[in-house]
Structures are given as structure tokens and as C-alpha cells.
């Protein structure tokens, strides 16, 4: 056996095990006395980090706070529609935490940039409208109105997105609505 090779291997093993030894020893190892207790064993619940001399396990710690829970978003969407020129769209009315807004998902493979106008209509003649530039390409995109305080029931709202060629004529290519009938539904 080559003793030199065994000696080098043992040295490498010792060097690689030092960080693990520090994690097991806890924060007081190598002068890291931060007073937080811990180390690998306590983080796994295998030591008595509370300092109980009888070796009993510490009381359960409260769960760490996670990300804030997001409010539920309800949506009413019309069908996915497509135009022969290479445009697909679906338009929805969304509601969450007392706010309502419109969103239109689209994919423009027509080879040219388009204009979109998204309009949300609510009770008592309330209307919100936004214009969106629709770039050419195969990547999906979305156009969304600002959120507004809800007034009335969710079914009192509807949204319509109109996609047109951005020229003098503004030729309409596709109209997609949140309550549009699906293909073959009249």
C-alpha cells in the first residue's frame, strides 16, 4: 500500500469534515457564539438546545411564518377564440378581495404588431377601458385593466377585448368576450 496516498486521503477527509463538525457543534464552535442555540442536531430536533440538564426535548417551537396567504381570485372566462390571421384570445372578468378587473390572454402569430382594446363593463354603467400593444410572436401575452372596487355581483360584470390592425382603417381581426358563447353555442 502506498502510505503517502492514504495520508493525503485522510487529510482531505479531515478538511472536508470540519464544516460538518462545526454545524453539529452549534454556534459556539469556532467562536460563533451568537446565542441562538442550534447546530445541525438541534435543527433536526435531536439535541436539547433548550439546555435542559435532564436531556428532555424542548417544547415545540411555533412554526416559522411562511409567505402571506393570497386571497382567492375567481374568474369568469369566455371561450378561447382564434382568427384565421393567426391570433388566439380568451377574455375573463376576475374578482378578488372586493376588486374586479378584466384580463385578456392572447397569442399573436400573425407576423405583425396589433392593437388591443380591453373594456370591462359593470353595473350602473361603470366602464373601464385600456389599450394594449400586442407584439408579433409566438409567446403568449396578456392585457389587463386596472383593478377597481367591486359594485354588485360578479355576474354583473363583463369584459370584451378587440384586436385590430393598427392602421387608418383599424380592421378588426378578433373580438373576444368574457361571456361570449362558445363555438356552436349560437
Short mmCIF file of C-alpha atoms in Angstrom, two decimals:
data_model
loop_
_atom_site.label_atom_id
_atom_site.label_comp_id
_atom_site.label_asym_id
_atom_site.label_seq_id
_atom_site.Cartn_x
_atom_site.Cartn_y
_atom_site.Cartn_z
CA UNK A 1 0.00 0.00 0.00
CA UNK A 2 1.10 3.49 -0.65
CA UNK A 3 1.18 5.22 2.74
CA UNK A 4 1.58 8.63 1.17
CA UNK A 5 -1.73 8.21 -0.72
CA UNK A 6 -3.51 7.03 2.44
CA UNK A 7 -2.13 10.04 4.35
CA UNK A 8 -3.29 12.50 1.70
CA UNK A 9 -6.75 10.89 1.62
CA UNK A 10 -7.05 11.10 5.41
CA UNK A 11 -6.03 14.77 5.35
CA UNK A 12 -8.63 15.59 2.70
CA UNK A 13 -11.29 13.72 4.69
CA UNK A 14 -10.46 15.73 7.81
CA UNK A 15 -10.57 19.03 5.93
CA UNK A 16 -13.91 18.18 4.34
CA UNK A 17 -15.43 17.09 7.66
CA UNK A 18 -14.61 20.34 9.54
CA UNK A 19 -17.69 22.27 8.27
CA UNK A 20 -19.92 19.36 9.27
CA UNK A 21 -18.32 19.21 12.71
CA UNK A 22 -18.96 22.95 13.09
CA UNK A 23 -22.62 22.55 12.14
CA UNK A 24 -23.08 19.70 14.62
CA UNK A 25 -21.32 21.58 17.41
CA UNK A 26 -23.60 24.58 17.06
CA UNK A 27 -22.96 28.31 17.11
CA UNK A 28 -20.27 28.21 19.84
CA UNK A 29 -17.97 26.22 17.60
CA UNK A 30 -15.07 28.30 16.26
CA UNK A 31 -16.13 31.38 18.20
CA UNK A 32 -19.56 31.82 16.61
CA UNK A 33 -21.33 32.41 19.93
CA UNK A 34 -24.39 34.20 18.58
CA UNK A 35 -26.59 32.97 21.42
CA UNK A 36 -29.19 31.49 19.10
CA UNK A 37 -28.51 27.89 20.03
CA UNK A 38 -28.77 25.44 17.26
CA UNK A 39 -26.39 23.48 15.18
CA UNK A 40 -27.27 20.61 12.92
CA UNK A 41 -28.52 18.29 15.66
CA UNK A 42 -30.84 20.85 17.23
CA UNK A 43 -32.16 21.93 13.83
CA UNK A 44 -33.09 18.30 13.26
CA UNK A 45 -34.66 18.12 16.74
CA UNK A 46 -32.05 15.64 18.00
CA UNK A 47 -30.44 17.65 20.82
CA UNK A 48 -31.63 19.51 23.86
CA UNK A 49 -30.98 23.03 22.59
CA UNK A 50 -33.03 24.48 25.42
CA UNK A 51 -30.26 23.50 27.82
CA UNK A 52 -32.43 21.15 29.87
CA UNK A 53 -29.97 19.21 32.06
CA UNK A 54 -32.17 16.11 32.10
CA UNK A 55 -31.89 15.71 28.35
CA UNK A 56 -35.62 16.24 27.82
CA UNK A 57 -36.71 17.60 24.48
CA UNK A 58 -37.62 21.28 24.30
CA UNK A 59 -41.19 22.41 23.86
CA UNK A 60 -42.38 22.61 20.27
CA UNK A 61 -41.38 25.84 18.62
CA UNK A 62 -44.03 27.85 16.76
CA UNK A 63 -43.96 27.37 13.03
CA UNK A 64 -41.91 29.87 11.10
CA UNK A 65 -44.03 32.38 9.24
CA UNK A 66 -44.41 31.47 5.60
CA UNK A 67 -45.49 33.60 2.71
CA UNK A 68 -48.67 35.54 3.28
CA UNK A 69 -51.73 33.70 2.04
CA UNK A 70 -53.04 35.26 -1.15
CA UNK A 71 -56.77 35.94 -1.42
CA UNK A 72 -58.68 33.70 -3.79
CA UNK A 73 -59.25 35.01 -7.31
CA UNK A 74 -62.45 33.99 -9.07
CA UNK A 75 -62.74 34.24 -12.83
CA UNK A 76 -65.43 34.05 -15.48
CA UNK A 77 -63.95 33.47 -18.91
CA UNK A 78 -65.36 33.22 -22.36
CA UNK A 79 -64.17 30.57 -24.78
CA UNK A 80 -60.76 30.53 -26.44
CA UNK A 81 -61.25 32.04 -29.90
CA UNK A 82 -58.99 32.25 -32.92
CA UNK A 83 -58.85 34.30 -36.10
CA UNK A 84 -57.62 32.92 -39.43
CA UNK A 85 -54.90 35.62 -39.48
CA UNK A 86 -53.03 33.88 -36.62
CA UNK A 87 -54.50 35.37 -33.46
CA UNK A 88 -55.88 33.49 -30.44
CA UNK A 89 -57.52 35.11 -27.41
CA UNK A 90 -59.57 34.43 -24.31
CA UNK A 91 -61.08 37.19 -22.16
CA UNK A 92 -62.02 36.99 -18.48
CA UNK A 93 -63.50 39.02 -15.65
CA UNK A 94 -61.59 38.45 -12.41
CA UNK A 95 -62.66 39.21 -8.84
CA UNK A 96 -60.61 39.06 -5.64
CA UNK A 97 -60.75 40.76 -2.25
CA UNK A 98 -63.58 43.09 -3.26
CA UNK A 99 -61.97 44.19 -6.53
CA UNK A 100 -62.90 43.41 -10.13
CA UNK A 101 -60.86 43.71 -13.32
CA UNK A 102 -60.60 42.35 -16.84
CA UNK A 103 -57.86 40.32 -18.47
CA UNK A 104 -57.38 39.02 -21.99
CA UNK A 105 -54.89 36.28 -22.75
CA UNK A 106 -53.61 36.23 -26.32
CA UNK A 107 -51.10 34.75 -28.74
CA UNK A 108 -50.31 36.70 -31.90
CA UNK A 109 -48.69 34.64 -34.66
CA UNK A 110 -49.96 36.96 -37.42
CA UNK A 111 -46.47 38.29 -38.06
CA UNK A 112 -47.42 41.90 -37.34
CA UNK A 113 -47.98 44.05 -34.28
CA UNK A 114 -51.61 44.66 -33.36
CA UNK A 115 -53.62 46.98 -31.13
CA UNK A 116 -55.99 45.68 -28.48
CA UNK A 117 -58.69 47.49 -26.52
CA UNK A 118 -59.96 45.75 -23.39
CA UNK A 119 -63.19 47.06 -21.88
CA UNK A 120 -64.79 45.98 -18.59
CA UNK A 121 -68.46 46.89 -18.13
CA UNK A 122 -70.07 46.80 -14.71
CA UNK A 123 -73.35 47.70 -13.04
CA UNK A 124 -74.75 51.24 -13.23
CA UNK A 125 -72.90 51.98 -16.46
CA UNK A 126 -69.44 51.66 -14.91
CA UNK A 127 -66.82 51.11 -17.63
CA UNK A 128 -63.04 50.77 -17.59
CA UNK A 129 -61.06 50.64 -20.82
CA UNK A 130 -57.38 50.14 -21.60
CA UNK A 131 -55.34 49.97 -24.82
CA UNK A 132 -52.57 47.38 -25.16
CA UNK A 133 -49.87 46.94 -27.78
CA UNK A 134 -49.80 43.34 -28.96
CA UNK A 135 -46.38 42.38 -30.26
CA UNK A 136 -45.91 39.86 -33.04
CA UNK A 137 -44.54 36.50 -31.97
CA UNK A 138 -45.48 33.10 -30.69
CA UNK A 139 -45.14 33.98 -26.99
CA UNK A 140 -48.39 34.28 -25.04
CA UNK A 141 -49.23 37.67 -23.58
CA UNK A 142 -51.95 39.42 -21.63
CA UNK A 143 -53.74 42.72 -21.49
CA UNK A 144 -55.25 43.70 -18.15
CA UNK A 145 -57.32 46.63 -16.89
CA UNK A 146 -56.60 48.27 -13.55
CA UNK A 147 -58.44 46.76 -10.59
CA UNK A 148 -61.46 48.61 -9.27
CA UNK A 149 -63.71 48.25 -6.24
CA UNK A 150 -66.50 45.78 -6.94
CA UNK A 151 -70.06 47.02 -7.03
CA UNK A 152 -72.71 44.37 -7.33
CA UNK A 153 -72.48 40.69 -8.09
CA UNK A 154 -69.67 39.16 -10.17
CA UNK A 155 -72.15 38.20 -12.90
CA UNK A 156 -72.99 41.92 -13.30
CA UNK A 157 -69.58 42.39 -14.99
CA UNK A 158 -68.44 41.52 -18.49
CA UNK A 159 -65.29 42.17 -20.49
CA UNK A 160 -64.62 42.46 -24.22
CA UNK A 161 -61.25 42.57 -25.97
CA UNK A 162 -60.98 43.75 -29.57
CA UNK A 163 -57.83 43.09 -31.58
CA UNK A 164 -57.24 45.22 -34.68
CA UNK A 165 -54.61 46.13 -37.26
CA UNK A 166 -53.01 49.45 -36.24
CA UNK A 167 -53.65 51.44 -39.40
CA UNK A 168 -56.09 54.10 -40.59
CA UNK A 169 -58.87 51.58 -41.05
CA UNK A 170 -58.28 49.70 -37.81
CA UNK A 171 -59.56 46.45 -39.34
CA UNK A 172 -60.96 44.27 -36.55
CA UNK A 173 -59.40 40.79 -36.50
CA UNK A 174 -60.97 39.29 -33.38
CA UNK A 175 -63.46 40.18 -30.64
CA UNK A 176 -63.28 38.06 -27.50
CA UNK A 177 -65.68 38.37 -24.56
CA UNK A 178 -65.91 37.04 -21.03
CA UNK A 179 -69.45 35.87 -21.64
CA UNK A 180 -69.21 35.07 -25.34
CA UNK A 181 -70.96 31.91 -26.43
CA UNK A 182 -68.58 29.09 -27.26
CA UNK A 183 -68.27 27.80 -30.82
CA UNK A 184 -71.58 26.28 -31.87
CA UNK A 185 -73.49 27.78 -28.89
CA UNK A 186 -75.37 30.33 -31.01
#
